[in-house]
Coordinates of C-alpha atoms and ligand atoms in Angstrom, one line a residue:
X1301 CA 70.5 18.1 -48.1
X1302 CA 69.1 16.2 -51.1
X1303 CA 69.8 12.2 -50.9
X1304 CA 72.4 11.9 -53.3
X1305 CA 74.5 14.5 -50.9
X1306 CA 74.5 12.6 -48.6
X1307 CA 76.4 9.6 -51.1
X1308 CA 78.6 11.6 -52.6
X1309 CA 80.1 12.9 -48.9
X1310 CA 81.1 9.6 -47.7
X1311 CA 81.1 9.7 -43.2
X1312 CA 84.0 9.5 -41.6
X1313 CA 85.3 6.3 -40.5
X1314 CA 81.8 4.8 -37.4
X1315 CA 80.1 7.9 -37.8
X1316 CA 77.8 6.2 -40.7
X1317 CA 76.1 4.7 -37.7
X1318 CA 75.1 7.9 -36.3
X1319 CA 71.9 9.9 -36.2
X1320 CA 73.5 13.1 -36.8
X1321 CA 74.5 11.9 -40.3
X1322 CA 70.7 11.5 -41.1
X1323 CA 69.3 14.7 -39.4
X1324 CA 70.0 18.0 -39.4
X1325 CA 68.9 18.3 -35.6
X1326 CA 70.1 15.1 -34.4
X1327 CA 69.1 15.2 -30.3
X1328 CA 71.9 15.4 -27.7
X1329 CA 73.1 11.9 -26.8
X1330 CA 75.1 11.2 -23.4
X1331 CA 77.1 8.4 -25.5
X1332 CA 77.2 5.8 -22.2
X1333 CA 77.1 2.9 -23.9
X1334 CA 79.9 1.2 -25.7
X1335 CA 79.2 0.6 -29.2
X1336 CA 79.3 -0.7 -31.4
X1337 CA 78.1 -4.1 -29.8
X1338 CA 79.7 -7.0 -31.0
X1339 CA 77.9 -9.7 -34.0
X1340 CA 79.4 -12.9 -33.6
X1341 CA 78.1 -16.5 -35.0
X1342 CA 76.4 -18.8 -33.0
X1343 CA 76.4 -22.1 -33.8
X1344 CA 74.7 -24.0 -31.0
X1345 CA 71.3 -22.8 -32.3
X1346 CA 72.7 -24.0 -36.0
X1347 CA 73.0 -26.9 -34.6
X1348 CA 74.2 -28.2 -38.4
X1349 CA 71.4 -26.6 -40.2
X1350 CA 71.5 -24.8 -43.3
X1351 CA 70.6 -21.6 -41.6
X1352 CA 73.6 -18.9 -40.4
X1353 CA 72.6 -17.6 -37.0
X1354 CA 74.3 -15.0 -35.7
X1355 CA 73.9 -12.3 -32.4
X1356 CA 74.0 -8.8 -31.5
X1357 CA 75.5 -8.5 -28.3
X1358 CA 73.6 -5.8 -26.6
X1359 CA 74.1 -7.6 -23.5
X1360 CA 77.8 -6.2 -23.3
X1361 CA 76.6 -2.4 -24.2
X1362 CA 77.6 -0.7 -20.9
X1363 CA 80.0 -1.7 -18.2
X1364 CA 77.5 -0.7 -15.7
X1365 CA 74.2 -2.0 -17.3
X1366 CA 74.3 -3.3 -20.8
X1367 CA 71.0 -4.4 -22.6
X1368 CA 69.0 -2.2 -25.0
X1369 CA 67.8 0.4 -22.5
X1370 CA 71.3 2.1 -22.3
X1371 CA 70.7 3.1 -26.1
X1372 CA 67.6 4.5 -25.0
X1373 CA 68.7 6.4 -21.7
X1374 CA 71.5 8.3 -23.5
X1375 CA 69.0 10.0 -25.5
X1376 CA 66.0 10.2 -23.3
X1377 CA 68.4 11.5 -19.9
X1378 CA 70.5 14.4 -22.3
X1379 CA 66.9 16.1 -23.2
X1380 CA 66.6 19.4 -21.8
X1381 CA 64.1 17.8 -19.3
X1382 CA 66.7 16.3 -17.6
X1383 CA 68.5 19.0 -16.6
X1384 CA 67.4 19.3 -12.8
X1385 CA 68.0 17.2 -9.7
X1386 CA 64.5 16.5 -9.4
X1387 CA 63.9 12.7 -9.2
X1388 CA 63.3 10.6 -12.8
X1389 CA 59.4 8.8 -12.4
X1390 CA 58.8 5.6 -14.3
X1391 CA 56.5 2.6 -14.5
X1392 CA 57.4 -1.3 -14.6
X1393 CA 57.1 -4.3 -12.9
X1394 CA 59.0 -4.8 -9.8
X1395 CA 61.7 -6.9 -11.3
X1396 CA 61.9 -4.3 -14.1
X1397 CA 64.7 -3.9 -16.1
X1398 CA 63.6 -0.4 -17.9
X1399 CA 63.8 0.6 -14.0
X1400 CA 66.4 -0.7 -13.3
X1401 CA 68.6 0.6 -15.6
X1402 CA 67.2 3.7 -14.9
X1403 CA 68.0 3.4 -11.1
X1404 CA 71.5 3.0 -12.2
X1405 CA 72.1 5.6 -14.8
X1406 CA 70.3 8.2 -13.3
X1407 CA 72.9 7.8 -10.6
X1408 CA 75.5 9.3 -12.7
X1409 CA 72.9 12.3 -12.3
X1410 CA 73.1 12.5 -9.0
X1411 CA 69.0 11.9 -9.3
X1412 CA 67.1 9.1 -7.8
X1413 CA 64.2 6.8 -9.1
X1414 CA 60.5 6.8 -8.6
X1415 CA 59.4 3.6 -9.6
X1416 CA 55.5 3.0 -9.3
X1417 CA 55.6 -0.9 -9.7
X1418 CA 52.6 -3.9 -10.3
X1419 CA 53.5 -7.4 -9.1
X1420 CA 55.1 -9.9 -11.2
X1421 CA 55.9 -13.7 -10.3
X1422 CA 58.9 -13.9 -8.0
X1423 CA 61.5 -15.4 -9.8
X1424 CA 65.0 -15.2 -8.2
X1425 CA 65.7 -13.0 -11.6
X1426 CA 62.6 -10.5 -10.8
X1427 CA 63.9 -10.6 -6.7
X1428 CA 67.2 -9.7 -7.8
X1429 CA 66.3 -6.2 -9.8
X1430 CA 63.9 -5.5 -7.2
X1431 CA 66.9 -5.9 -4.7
X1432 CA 69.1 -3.4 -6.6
X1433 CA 66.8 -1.1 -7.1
X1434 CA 65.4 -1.4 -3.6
X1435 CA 69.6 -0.6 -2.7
X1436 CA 69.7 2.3 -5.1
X1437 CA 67.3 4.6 -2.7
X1438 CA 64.4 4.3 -5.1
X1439 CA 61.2 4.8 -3.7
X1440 CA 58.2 2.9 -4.3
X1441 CA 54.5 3.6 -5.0
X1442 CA 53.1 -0.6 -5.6
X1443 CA 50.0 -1.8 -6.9
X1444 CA 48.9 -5.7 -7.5
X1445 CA 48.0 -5.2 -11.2
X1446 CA 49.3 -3.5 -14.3
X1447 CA 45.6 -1.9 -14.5
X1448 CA 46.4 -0.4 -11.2
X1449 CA 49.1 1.6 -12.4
X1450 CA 46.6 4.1 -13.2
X1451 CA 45.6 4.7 -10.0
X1452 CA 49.0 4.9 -8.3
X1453 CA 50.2 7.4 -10.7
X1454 CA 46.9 9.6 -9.6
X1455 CA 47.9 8.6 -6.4
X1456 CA 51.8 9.9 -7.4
X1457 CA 50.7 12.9 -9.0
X1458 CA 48.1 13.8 -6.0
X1459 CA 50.4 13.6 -3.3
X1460 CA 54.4 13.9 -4.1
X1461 CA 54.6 17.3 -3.7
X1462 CA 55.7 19.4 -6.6
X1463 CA 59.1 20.6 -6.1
X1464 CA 60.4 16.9 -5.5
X1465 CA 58.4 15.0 -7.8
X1466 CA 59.6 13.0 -10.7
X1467 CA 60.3 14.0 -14.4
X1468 CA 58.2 11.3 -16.2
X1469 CA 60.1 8.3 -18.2
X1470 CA 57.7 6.7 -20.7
X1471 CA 56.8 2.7 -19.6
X1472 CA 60.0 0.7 -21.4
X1473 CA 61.8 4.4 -21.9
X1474 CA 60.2 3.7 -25.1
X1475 CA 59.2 7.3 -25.7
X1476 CA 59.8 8.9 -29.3
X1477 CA 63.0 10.6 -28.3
X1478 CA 64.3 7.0 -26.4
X1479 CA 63.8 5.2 -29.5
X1480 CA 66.1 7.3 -31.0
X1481 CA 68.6 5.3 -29.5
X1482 CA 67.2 2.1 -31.6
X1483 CA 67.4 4.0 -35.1
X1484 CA 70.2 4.7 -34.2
X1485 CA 71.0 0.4 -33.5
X1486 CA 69.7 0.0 -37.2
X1487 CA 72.1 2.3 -38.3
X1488 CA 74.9 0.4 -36.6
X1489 CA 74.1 -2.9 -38.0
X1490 CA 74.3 -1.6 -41.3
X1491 CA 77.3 -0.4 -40.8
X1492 CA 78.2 -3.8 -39.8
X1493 CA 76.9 -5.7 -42.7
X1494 CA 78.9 -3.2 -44.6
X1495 CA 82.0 -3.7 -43.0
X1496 CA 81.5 -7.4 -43.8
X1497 CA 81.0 -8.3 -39.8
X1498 CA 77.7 -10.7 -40.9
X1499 CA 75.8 -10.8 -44.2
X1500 CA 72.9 -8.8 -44.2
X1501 CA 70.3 -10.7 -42.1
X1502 CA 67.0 -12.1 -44.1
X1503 CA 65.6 -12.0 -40.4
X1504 CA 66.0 -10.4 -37.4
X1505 CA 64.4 -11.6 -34.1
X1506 CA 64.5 -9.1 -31.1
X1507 CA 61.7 -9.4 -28.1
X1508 CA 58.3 -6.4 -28.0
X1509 CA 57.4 -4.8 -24.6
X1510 CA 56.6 -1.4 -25.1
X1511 CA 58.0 -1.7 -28.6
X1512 CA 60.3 1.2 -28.8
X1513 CA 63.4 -1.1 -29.2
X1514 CA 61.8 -2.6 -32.4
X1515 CA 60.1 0.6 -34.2
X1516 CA 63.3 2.2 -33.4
X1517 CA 65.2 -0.5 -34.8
X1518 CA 62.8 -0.9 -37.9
X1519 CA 63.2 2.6 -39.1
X1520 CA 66.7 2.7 -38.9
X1521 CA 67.3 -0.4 -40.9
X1522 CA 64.9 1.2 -43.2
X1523 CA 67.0 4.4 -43.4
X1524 CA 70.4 3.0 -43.9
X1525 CA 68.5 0.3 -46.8
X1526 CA 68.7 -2.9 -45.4
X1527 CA 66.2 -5.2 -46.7
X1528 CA 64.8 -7.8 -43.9
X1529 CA 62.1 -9.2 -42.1
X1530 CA 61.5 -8.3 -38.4
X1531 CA 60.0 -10.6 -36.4
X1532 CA 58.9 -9.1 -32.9
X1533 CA 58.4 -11.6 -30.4
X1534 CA 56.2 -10.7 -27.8
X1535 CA 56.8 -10.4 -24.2
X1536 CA 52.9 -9.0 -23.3
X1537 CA 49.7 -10.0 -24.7
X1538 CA 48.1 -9.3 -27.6
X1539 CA 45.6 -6.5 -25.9
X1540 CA 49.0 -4.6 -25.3
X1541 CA 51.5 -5.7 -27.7
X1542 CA 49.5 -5.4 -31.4
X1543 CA 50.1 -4.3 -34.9
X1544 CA 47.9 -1.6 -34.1
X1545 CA 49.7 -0.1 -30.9
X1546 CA 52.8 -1.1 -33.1
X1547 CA 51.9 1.5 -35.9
X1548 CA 50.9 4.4 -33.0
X1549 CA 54.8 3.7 -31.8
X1550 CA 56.5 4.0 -35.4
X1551 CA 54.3 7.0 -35.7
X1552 CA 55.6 8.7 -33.1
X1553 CA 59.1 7.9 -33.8
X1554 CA 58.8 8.6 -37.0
X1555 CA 57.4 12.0 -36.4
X1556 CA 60.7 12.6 -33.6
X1557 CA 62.7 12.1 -37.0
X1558 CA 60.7 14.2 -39.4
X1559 CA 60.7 17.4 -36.6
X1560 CA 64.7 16.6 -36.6
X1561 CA 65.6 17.8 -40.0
X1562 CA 66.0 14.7 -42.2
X1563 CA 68.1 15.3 -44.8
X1564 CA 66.4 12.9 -47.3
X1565 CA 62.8 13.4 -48.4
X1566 CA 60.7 11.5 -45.5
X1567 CA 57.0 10.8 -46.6
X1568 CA 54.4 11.7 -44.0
X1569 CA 53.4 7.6 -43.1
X1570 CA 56.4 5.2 -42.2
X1571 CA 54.4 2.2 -42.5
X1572 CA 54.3 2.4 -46.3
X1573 CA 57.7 3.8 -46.6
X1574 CA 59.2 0.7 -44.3
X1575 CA 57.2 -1.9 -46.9
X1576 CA 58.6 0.2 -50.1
X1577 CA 62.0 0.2 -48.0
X1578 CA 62.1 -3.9 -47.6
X1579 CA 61.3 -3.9 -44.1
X1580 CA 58.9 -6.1 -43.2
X1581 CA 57.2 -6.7 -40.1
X1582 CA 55.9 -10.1 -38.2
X1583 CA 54.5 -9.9 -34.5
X1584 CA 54.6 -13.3 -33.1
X1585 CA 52.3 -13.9 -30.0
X1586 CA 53.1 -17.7 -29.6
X1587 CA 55.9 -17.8 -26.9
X1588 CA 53.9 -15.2 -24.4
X1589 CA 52.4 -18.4 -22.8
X1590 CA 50.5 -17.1 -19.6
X1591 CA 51.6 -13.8 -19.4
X1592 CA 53.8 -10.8 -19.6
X1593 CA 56.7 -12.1 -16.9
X1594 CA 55.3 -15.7 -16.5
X1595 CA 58.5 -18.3 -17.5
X1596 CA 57.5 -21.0 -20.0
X1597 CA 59.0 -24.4 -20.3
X1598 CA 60.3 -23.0 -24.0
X1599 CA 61.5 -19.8 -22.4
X1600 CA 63.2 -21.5 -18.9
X1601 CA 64.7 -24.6 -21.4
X1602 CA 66.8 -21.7 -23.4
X1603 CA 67.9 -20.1 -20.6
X1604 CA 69.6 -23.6 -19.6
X1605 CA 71.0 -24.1 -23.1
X1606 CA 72.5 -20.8 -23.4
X1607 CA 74.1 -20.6 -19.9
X1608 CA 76.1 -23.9 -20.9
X1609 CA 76.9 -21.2 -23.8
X1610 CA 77.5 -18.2 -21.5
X1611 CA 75.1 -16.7 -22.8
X1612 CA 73.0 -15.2 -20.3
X1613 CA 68.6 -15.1 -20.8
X1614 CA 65.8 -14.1 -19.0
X1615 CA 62.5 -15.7 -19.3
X1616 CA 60.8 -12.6 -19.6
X1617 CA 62.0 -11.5 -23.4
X1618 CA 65.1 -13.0 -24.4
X1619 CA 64.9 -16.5 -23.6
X1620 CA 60.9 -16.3 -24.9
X1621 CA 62.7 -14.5 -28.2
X1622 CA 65.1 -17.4 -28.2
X1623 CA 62.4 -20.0 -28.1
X1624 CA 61.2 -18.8 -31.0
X1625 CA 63.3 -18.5 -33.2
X1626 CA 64.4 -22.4 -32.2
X1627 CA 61.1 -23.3 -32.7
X1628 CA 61.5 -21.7 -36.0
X1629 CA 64.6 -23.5 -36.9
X1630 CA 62.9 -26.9 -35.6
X1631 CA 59.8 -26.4 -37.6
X1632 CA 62.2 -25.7 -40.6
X1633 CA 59.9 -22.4 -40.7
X1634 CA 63.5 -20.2 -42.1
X1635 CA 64.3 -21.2 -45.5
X1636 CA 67.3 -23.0 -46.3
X1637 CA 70.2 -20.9 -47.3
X1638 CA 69.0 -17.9 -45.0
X1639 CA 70.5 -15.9 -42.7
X1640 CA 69.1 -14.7 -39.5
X1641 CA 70.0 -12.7 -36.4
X1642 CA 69.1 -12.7 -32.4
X1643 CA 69.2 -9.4 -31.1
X1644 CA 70.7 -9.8 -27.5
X1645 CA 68.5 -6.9 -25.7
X1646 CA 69.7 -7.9 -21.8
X1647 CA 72.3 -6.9 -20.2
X1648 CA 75.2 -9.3 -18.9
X1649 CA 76.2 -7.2 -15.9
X1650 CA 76.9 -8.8 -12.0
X1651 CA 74.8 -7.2 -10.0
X1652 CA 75.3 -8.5 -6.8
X1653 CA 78.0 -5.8 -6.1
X1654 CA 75.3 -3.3 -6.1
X1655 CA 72.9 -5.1 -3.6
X1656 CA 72.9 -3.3 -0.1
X1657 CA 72.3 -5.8 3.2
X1658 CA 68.7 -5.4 4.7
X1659 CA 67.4 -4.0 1.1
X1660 CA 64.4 -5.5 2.1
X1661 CA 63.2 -2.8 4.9
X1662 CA 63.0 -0.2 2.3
X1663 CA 60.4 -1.6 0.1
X1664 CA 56.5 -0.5 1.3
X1665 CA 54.9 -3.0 3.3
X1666 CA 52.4 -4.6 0.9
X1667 CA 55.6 -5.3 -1.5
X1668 CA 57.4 -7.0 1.5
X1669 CA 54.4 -9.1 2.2
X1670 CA 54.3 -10.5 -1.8
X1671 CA 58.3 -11.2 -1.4
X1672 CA 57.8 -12.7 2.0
X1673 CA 54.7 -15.3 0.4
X1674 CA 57.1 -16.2 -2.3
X1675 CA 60.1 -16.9 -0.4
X1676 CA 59.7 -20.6 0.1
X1677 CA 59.5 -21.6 -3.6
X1678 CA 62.9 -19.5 -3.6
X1679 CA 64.6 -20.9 -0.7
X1680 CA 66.8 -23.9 -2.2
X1681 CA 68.9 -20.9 -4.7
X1682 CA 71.0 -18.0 -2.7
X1683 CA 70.1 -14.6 -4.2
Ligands
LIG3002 C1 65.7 -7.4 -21.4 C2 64.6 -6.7 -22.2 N1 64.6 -6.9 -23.6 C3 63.7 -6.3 -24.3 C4 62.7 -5.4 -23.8 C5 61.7 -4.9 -24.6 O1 62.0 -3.6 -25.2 P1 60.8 -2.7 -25.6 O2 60.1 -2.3 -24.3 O3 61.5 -1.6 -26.3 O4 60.0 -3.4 -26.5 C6 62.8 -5.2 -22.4 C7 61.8 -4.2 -21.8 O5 61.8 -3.8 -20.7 C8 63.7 -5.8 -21.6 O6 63.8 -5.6 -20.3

């Protein structure tokens, strides 16, 4: 269908914000989370400046685990793939969230998760995942490093034996069909601005891991026309977050869309059509600090600042995302008069209820030994 088509058959009433408007093939979707999230304002980081801030609320996105990675599970657990008992496989550190929203989705598959983990610092955050996920059955394959992972998925794909070993999940779910789930998040917000909910954003922060949240995000903005900048705050370093690996992701995104049946002309590169679009793109190293995981004094100072909000961080993206952009706003970096937008990408769920008694015992002994050396900078805070 030629673009103007597509204008002169207005969509019904929310379905603007969905993929299937765009593409002919749009890919099954298991529709788990609740969306649209909310945008509200947020004054606190105003704080009387000429700057409107405002937030996505992808922390409220699922009843059972909101975040971002819900809008990539519904996509990446309806493909075909998926269709088997067989056990999900996935990478992450061991307080990841990528796994542990997985852990918790796939249960609504009756499936379980194999999680092949590297060691991150042990905050009471990071020991809290790993305790749910430990709960949820998953079994473990851990490794001190994230270069390790190599060799424990050899290890994984030497020894599980076929019939019960994992479908793969990309790092992040951030594969091409995952993302999907972020165009579709640009779609939404642009059906936001048009509804009036918040003017359209001159920038958008949202945190980098494995990217697909932002190229996702990116290319849907650019489909639906709304001009902005993104700036990706990084949660890794630059050897694994870079505008480089950045353009391999869009890619591959990009060409998931293309294959799909777009009904407006797509050219075959998306980085020129996302400049020609109005979508520009910043990657901001500064708030990484020592490393992918490691809290900062910037990061751990927003956390505190938005809890007496109710907003809840984690020093691992958000709060370093936050830090940012008040850095931003204290450096009088965003021009007067702009507007600009946090995009909340973790989830607000209580997860104590899921947390089974003697958790602990399940984990493989060299994972036990790492919680057990860390325990006494934890002690003073329950879990
Ligand atoms: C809370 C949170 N926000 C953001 C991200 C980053 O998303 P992406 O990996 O798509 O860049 C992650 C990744 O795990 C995450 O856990």
């Amino acid at each position: 269908m030629p673009p103007s088509d597509i204008a002169s058959s207005p969509p019904a009433a929310g379905e603007s914000r969905r993929l299937s408007q765009y593409l002919d093939h749009a890919p099954p979707c298991l529709r788990w989370a609740d969306l649209p999230t909310p945008i509200e304002r947020l004054p606190w980081l105003e704080a009387g400046r000429n700057v409107a801030c405002f937030i996505k609320r992808d922390d409220r996105s699922s009843s059972l685990y909101g975040g971002g990675k819900v809008r990539k599970l519904e996509f990446e657990l309806a493909d075909p793939r998926h269709q088997t008992t067989r056990p999900v496989v996935s990478i992450g550190g061991f307080g990841s969230h990528s796994l542990l929203s997985l852990a918790l989705f796939l249960r609504r598959q009756r499936r379980r998760l194999h999680a092949l983990v590297f060691d991150q610092v042990v905050t009471h955050h990071a020991r809290q995942n790993l305790a749910v996920l430990a709960s949820l059955d998953t079994q473990f394959w851990s490794t001190r490093t994230r270069l390790g992972l190599g060799l424990s998925q050899l290890a994984y794909r030497t020894y599980a034996r076929p019939e019960v070993s994992g479908v793969a999940v990309a790092a992040g779910a951030s594969s091409a069909l995952g993302s999907l789930g972020f165009v579709e998040a640009g779609l939404e917000l642009a059906a936001q601005i048009e509804a009036g909910q918040c003017p359209r954003p001159d920038r958008i922060y949202i945190t980098a891991g494995s990217a697909g949240s932002s190229a996702g995000l990116a290319l849907g903005l650019a489909l639906a026309g709304v001009r902005t900048q993104l700036r990706l705050i990084s949660a890794v370093e630059p050897l694994l977050f870079n505008r480089w690996l950045y353009r391999l992701k869009l890619a591959a995104v990009w060409r998931e869309l293309r294959r799909r049946g777009p009904r407006q002309a797509l050219p075959s590169s998306a980085t020129g059509w996302l400049q020609q679009r109005g979508v520009d793109i910043e990657i901001d190293h500064r708030q990484v600090g020592p490393g992918y995981a490691v809290p900062t004094a910037a990061g751990q100072a927003m956390v505190a600042t938005a809890a007496q909000r109710g907003l809840h961080l984690e020093t691992t993206y958000t709060a370093k995302c936050v830090a940012a952009l008040h850095q931003d706003l204290e450096r009088e970096t965003v021009p007067p008069n702009s507007t600009v937008l946090f995009w909340h990408t973790h989830a607000d769920n209580e997860l104590a209820p899921h947390v089974r008694p003697g958790w602990e015992e399940s984990l493989p002994p060299r994972l036990r030994r790492v919680l057990d050396a860390s325990r006494p900078a934890l002690e003073p805070r329950p879990l």
